[in-house]
Amino acid sequence: MARLEIDDVTKEYRSGESSVVAVQDIAVEVPDGDFLVLVGPSGCGKSTTLRMIAGLEEITEGEIRLGGRTINDVSAQERDIAMVFQSYALYPHKTVRSNMSFGLEESTELSDSAIAETVEETAAMMGIEDLLDRKPGELSGGQQQRVALGRAIVRDPDVFLMDEPLSNLDAKLRAEMRTELQHLQEQLDVTTVYVTHDQTEAMTMGDRIAVLDEGELQQVGTPLECYHEPNNLFVASFIGEPSMNFFDGTLENDALVTDYFEYPLSQESRRDLESGGDLVLGIRPEDARIGDAQQSDRRFEAEVLVVEPMGNENIIHLQFDGMAVDDEFVVTTEGVPNVSAGDRVGVEFPEPAIHLFDGAGGDAIKNRDLSFTGTPDAVLP
Amino acid sequence: MGRIQFDHLTKQFGETVAVEDLTFDIEDSEFLVLVGPSGCGKSTTLRMLAGLETPTSGDLYIADEHMNYRVPQNRDIAMVFQDYALYPHMTIRENIRFGLEEEPGYTEAERDERVEDVAETLGIDDLLDRKPGELSGGQQQRVALGRAIVRDPEVFLMDEPLANLDAKLRTQMRTELQRLQEELDVTTVYVTHNQTEAMTMGDRIAVLNDGRLQQVGEPLELYHAPENQFVAGFIGEPMMNFLHGDRSEEGFVGEYIEYPFDERLERAVGDAADLVLGIRPEAIDVRHAGESASQSLGPHEFRMTVTVTETHGDQNVVTLTHAEDEASHDTIRAVTDGMHIVNAGESVIVTVEPDAVHVFDGETGEALCNRRLETARELTI
Amino acid sequence: MSQSTSDTNIDVASVVEDVNLRRIGHYTIVILFLGFFLLPLITGIMTALKTSTAVANTLPFMPPLGDGFTLANLEYAFNRLSYAFVNSLLMAIPATIINVLLASMAAFGLTMVRWRGQMGILVLFLIGIFVPYQAVLVPLARFWNNIFPIADMLEPVFSVVPLIQGYHSALVPLIITHVAYGIPICMLLFRSYYQSLPNSLVEAAKIDGASITKIYRRIILPISKPMFGVVFIYQFTQIYNEFLFSFTLVTSANSSEAPITLIIPTIGTSTSGIDFGIRMAAAFLAALPTIILYVAFAEQFAKGLETESA
């Protein structure tokens, strides 16, 4: 158990004259027992960050501290960590049992019988006790995944590091393992850093999410913070599936004028804004409404391109007149779809649900209003 | 025309039956998705269509011609592979042109022109002189499609073509592929294990399991009116909840709950003894239990405890367990609105309307009664 | 489907026609090649079993008939070669084992461990492959005979060790030379195999707390078993069949430590002419160990090549 601090860490790959900065000044703290998800598109530096924590990459600048101790110069063998790899990296020639016991044999002074006992206990917890004498090659993807997790858990480390551990599983199994992994982490209460490019995993699993892009930290926060109160355009577009819709425009008097519509902004929304400034209007697909009866000046006519029925919801692709051929926006609706391709419909963007971003820098200017139901006094956690 | 007929088609590998007695038709220019878990026989079916496997018995017709023994090159089909199978030593132009070189009736100039046309349709005209190794996954995917399209075949066969793309790109390519197919109007058979792709892309879906056809139908038909428990469980994410139990005087009795039937359910179920209740996660209403535990509950309301909440932003997936036995692994999942938050550990009241309930026969898995659907609301602009 | 039956007939007919023409062509070519490869072998074996008269009077690849058949050639060759067999194996087996082990360690160090200056070392290894044997023969002979006469130094030790003779110490310089010359190419074979292994295996072991030597011994060594098979067979054949170093360091076919390759060229020759029966019998016997090795490890060999190309 330990608190993990990543303090202004930079990683630079130098080869001769040129150098590539993979990670720039990242600072995140993971409290003891917390589940942090590092998320971002490929090449954003999330794996490099994880590998620096593991001791598989050297740190160019900054410090990583584990339980208060600086571990920059501690070798991977000496750090008390366990890692689950995307490819599982199970030793193919060893049985599941010896795969799991290897780490204990190498890193602890435990007796053989104590090791055997720990392995069996962990295997029972992971539901792989029947597989102990098989080799990895004989196991299914899901079983291998469990063994890889078991191998990490059995060592009872200070920190778990996980590098896209679910990406090789099929969709059903992934959803299942997601809940299970989350449950397991809560039970074990071990500090965990989890790397993924999948925003669904980030949203559903993490206590907190750190969003990275091009080696720089964009935002650290709870999943709902990142979803409802993104710091900038990147976070807003990366988190959420289908993505938030964006419309470029300029503020003219009391309205946001885009190529397709004029959106009247209330006094409150445009309080801090200068007339003539470039803005981006953002709205999540589930917040836009299609075809309500009442008239509104925040409703605009669009054409339905494609309707994707998912059963529980429908993803509707639409286009405003004058949009480029491959440009579109997306609205999700519930229940049985009541529009079809080719229909012309009215789409309303309710003002409490819109986000406004600075057109130049992409920083968030106004995030949506929030009102939660359910749990009494629900606020953004 | 590209109509495909399967007539009692069976394929055995030694003792193993991969596909058993498959009979159904695919209409001309239809987009049919073959879906099922791995090992269900969907790929074998596609490979028989392509001529890469010979059927053991039964007949296969494409455009009313008997195809069982015809070699692939004489079938007028094009196939897109999961790993794209681009020729690494050829430029994109040569890759796309390759399939055309065996095709009679083109002059050299016409071939070149055709390649350019196709590249333009797919937006890869800038890449024609690059090699596959220099392209991103999404671009390679497009080239693979281009290679199929350029031959203007009767039938497209696609074997999990989106499986290697990341989530964002997959969603994008999904719509694009769908639009392309509509534009080209070519019969398409698409194999996937991903139910989201099946739901959103197919005109119709054929669900396979253990080599047997479970159901063929439109996406929403499969979602709302599954013929058996397998289809109900496979289609939909998160999965439909199943409660096992028996028929009682009033309705259904499970280990933890009693669910009285209304008239509609009563009539449809008859006197079948062994029952499985199926409830879609979005059909479950979850509300906070409030202070008083003694609150009286309606016949279709139950007291439950939240174990895990997965926040997706636009929705929350809530895992619930029975209030009396919280350690039970017998959980159900509900989906709530993104703004409706319940936390792990809370006590909640769950409502399931009888109209939204599916009932399956516990022994055969056959659907006895499917949910009632409200008719589509009228749309006004 | 009213036309289904006729359709089936047309298809089957065209398939059969297709197959016949092609198959005939294929088989003709296969038989030609088979003859081309097998004829020398058959000729060798048949000649070994014939008397001198039969060799002179019958076609080389025809089997010996009646009086023409004899085992005397094989018997003679076996007697003449028996001690040379021991010499060859005493040299080839330890040389191969040491060679393959060192090469695998070197490959591990040059692919899966990162350290400063490894590129330079790798280049040195690669240069080693391209130094021609002939260029080093004279310095090699001088080194082992005058500068560091390890054979003479070890002779007293070897003469007291049971099962081997004092003169076997002359094989030690040969063994060391073969090991040194064999490592670069074997290292390259292992290296290409190790490069195909996922790097995460080593990383996982590191995080499990294993040291570099532990990782090699407990993870990499067991995983590379199929590759060991391939490299072992390849290198054993190379060393066993090698002539130039033996000729330089041992010099005479009449020395008691002469390996088999030194004796083969002289056997069956005399002032009265060449006895082809004896020569062929000796060649056949000399080839036996490598043939046995290939047959015994054929499966492992194929598997190793497979893993390498995969």
Short mmCIF file of N, CA and C in Angstrom, two decimals, chain C residues 17-64:
data_model
loop_
_atom_site.label_atom_id
_atom_site.label_comp_id
_atom_site.label_asym_id
_atom_site.label_seq_id
_atom_site.Cartn_x
_atom_site.Cartn_y
_atom_site.Cartn_z
N GLU C 17 -11.24 -32.50 -65.23
CA GLU C 17 -10.41 -32.18 -66.38
C GLU C 17 -9.21 -31.34 -65.94
N ASP C 18 -9.55 -30.34 -65.20
CA ASP C 18 -8.57 -29.42 -64.65
C ASP C 18 -7.46 -30.16 -63.94
N VAL C 19 -7.87 -31.05 -63.07
CA VAL C 19 -6.96 -31.77 -62.21
C VAL C 19 -6.03 -32.66 -63.03
N ASN C 20 -6.57 -33.41 -64.01
CA ASN C 20 -5.77 -34.38 -64.74
C ASN C 20 -4.56 -33.76 -65.41
N LEU C 21 -4.79 -32.74 -66.22
CA LEU C 21 -3.68 -32.12 -66.95
C LEU C 21 -2.61 -31.61 -66.02
N ARG C 22 -3.06 -30.93 -64.99
CA ARG C 22 -2.12 -30.34 -64.05
C ARG C 22 -1.35 -31.38 -63.28
N ARG C 23 -2.09 -32.37 -62.80
CA ARG C 23 -1.45 -33.41 -61.97
C ARG C 23 -0.34 -34.12 -62.71
N ILE C 24 -0.60 -34.46 -63.99
CA ILE C 24 0.40 -35.18 -64.76
C ILE C 24 1.67 -34.36 -64.83
N GLY C 25 1.53 -33.11 -65.11
CA GLY C 25 2.69 -32.20 -65.15
C GLY C 25 3.43 -32.19 -63.83
N HIS C 26 2.66 -32.01 -62.73
CA HIS C 26 3.28 -31.96 -61.40
C HIS C 26 4.08 -33.21 -61.10
N TYR C 27 3.45 -34.38 -61.36
CA TYR C 27 4.10 -35.63 -60.98
C TYR C 27 5.36 -35.87 -61.80
N THR C 28 5.33 -35.52 -63.08
CA THR C 28 6.51 -35.70 -63.92
C THR C 28 7.68 -34.93 -63.31
N ILE C 29 7.41 -33.68 -62.96
CA ILE C 29 8.48 -32.85 -62.41
C ILE C 29 8.99 -33.42 -61.09
N VAL C 30 8.05 -33.87 -60.26
CA VAL C 30 8.44 -34.42 -58.96
C VAL C 30 9.33 -35.64 -59.14
N ILE C 31 8.96 -36.52 -60.08
CA ILE C 31 9.74 -37.75 -60.28
C ILE C 31 11.14 -37.41 -60.80
N LEU C 32 11.22 -36.47 -61.72
CA LEU C 32 12.52 -36.05 -62.23
C LEU C 32 13.43 -35.56 -61.10
N PHE C 33 12.87 -34.72 -60.26
CA PHE C 33 13.66 -34.18 -59.16
C PHE C 33 14.10 -35.27 -58.19
N LEU C 34 13.17 -36.19 -57.93
CA LEU C 34 13.46 -37.28 -57.01
C LEU C 34 14.65 -38.08 -57.51
N GLY C 35 14.64 -38.40 -58.80
CA GLY C 35 15.74 -39.14 -59.40
C GLY C 35 17.04 -38.37 -59.28
N PHE C 36 16.97 -37.09 -59.55
CA PHE C 36 18.15 -36.24 -59.54
C PHE C 36 18.81 -36.25 -58.16
N PHE C 37 17.96 -36.21 -57.12
CA PHE C 37 18.53 -36.16 -55.77
C PHE C 37 18.94 -37.53 -55.25
N LEU C 38 18.18 -38.56 -55.62
CA LEU C 38 18.41 -39.87 -55.01
C LEU C 38 19.50 -40.68 -55.70
N LEU C 39 19.71 -40.44 -56.98
CA LEU C 39 20.63 -41.29 -57.74
C LEU C 39 22.04 -41.35 -57.14
N PRO C 40 22.66 -40.21 -56.79
CA PRO C 40 24.01 -40.28 -56.20
C PRO C 40 24.02 -41.08 -54.90
N LEU C 41 22.98 -40.91 -54.09
CA LEU C 41 22.92 -41.64 -52.82
C LEU C 41 22.86 -43.13 -53.06
N ILE C 42 21.94 -43.52 -53.96
CA ILE C 42 21.78 -44.95 -54.25
C ILE C 42 23.08 -45.51 -54.80
N THR C 43 23.68 -44.75 -55.70
CA THR C 43 24.94 -45.19 -56.29
C THR C 43 25.99 -45.45 -55.21
N GLY C 44 26.09 -44.52 -54.26
CA GLY C 44 27.06 -44.66 -53.19
C GLY C 44 26.83 -45.93 -52.39
N ILE C 45 25.60 -46.11 -51.96
CA ILE C 45 25.30 -47.26 -51.10
C ILE C 45 25.51 -48.56 -51.87
N MET C 46 25.08 -48.61 -53.13
CA MET C 46 25.23 -49.84 -53.91
C MET C 46 26.70 -50.18 -54.12
N THR C 47 27.48 -49.15 -54.43
CA THR C 47 28.91 -49.39 -54.65
C THR C 47 29.59 -49.92 -53.39
N ALA C 48 29.19 -49.43 -52.25
CA ALA C 48 29.78 -49.86 -50.99
C ALA C 48 29.55 -51.35 -50.75
N LEU C 49 28.47 -51.89 -51.34
CA LEU C 49 28.13 -53.29 -51.07
C LEU C 49 28.64 -54.24 -52.16
N LYS C 50 29.46 -53.72 -53.08
CA LYS C 50 29.91 -54.56 -54.20
C LYS C 50 31.39 -54.92 -54.08
N THR C 51 31.75 -56.05 -54.63
CA THR C 51 33.16 -56.40 -54.75
C THR C 51 33.78 -55.55 -55.85
N SER C 52 35.10 -55.51 -55.89
CA SER C 52 35.77 -54.67 -56.88
C SER C 52 35.38 -55.09 -58.29
N THR C 53 35.25 -56.40 -58.51
CA THR C 53 34.88 -56.88 -59.83
C THR C 53 33.49 -56.38 -60.19
N ALA C 54 32.58 -56.50 -59.26
CA ALA C 54 31.21 -56.07 -59.53
C ALA C 54 31.17 -54.57 -59.81
N VAL C 55 31.98 -53.80 -59.09
CA VAL C 55 32.02 -52.36 -59.33
C VAL C 55 32.45 -52.09 -60.76
N ALA C 56 33.42 -52.86 -61.21
CA ALA C 56 33.95 -52.62 -62.56
C ALA C 56 32.96 -53.06 -63.62
N ASN C 57 32.16 -54.11 -63.32
CA ASN C 57 31.36 -54.73 -64.38
C ASN C 57 29.89 -54.33 -64.42
N THR C 58 29.36 -53.71 -63.37
CA THR C 58 27.92 -53.39 -63.38
C THR C 58 27.73 -51.88 -63.40
N LEU C 59 26.50 -51.50 -63.76
CA LEU C 59 26.16 -50.07 -63.70
C LEU C 59 26.23 -49.61 -62.26
N PRO C 60 26.70 -48.38 -62.01
CA PRO C 60 26.96 -47.92 -60.63
C PRO C 60 25.73 -47.98 -59.72
N PHE C 61 24.52 -47.70 -60.27
CA PHE C 61 23.37 -47.62 -59.36
C PHE C 61 22.60 -48.92 -59.28
N MET C 62 23.04 -49.98 -59.99
CA MET C 62 22.33 -51.26 -59.91
C MET C 62 22.72 -51.96 -58.61
N PRO C 63 21.78 -52.68 -58.01
CA PRO C 63 22.11 -53.41 -56.78
C PRO C 63 23.05 -54.59 -57.08
N PRO C 64 23.89 -54.97 -56.09
CA PRO C 64 24.80 -56.11 -56.29
C PRO C 64 24.02 -57.42 -56.34
#
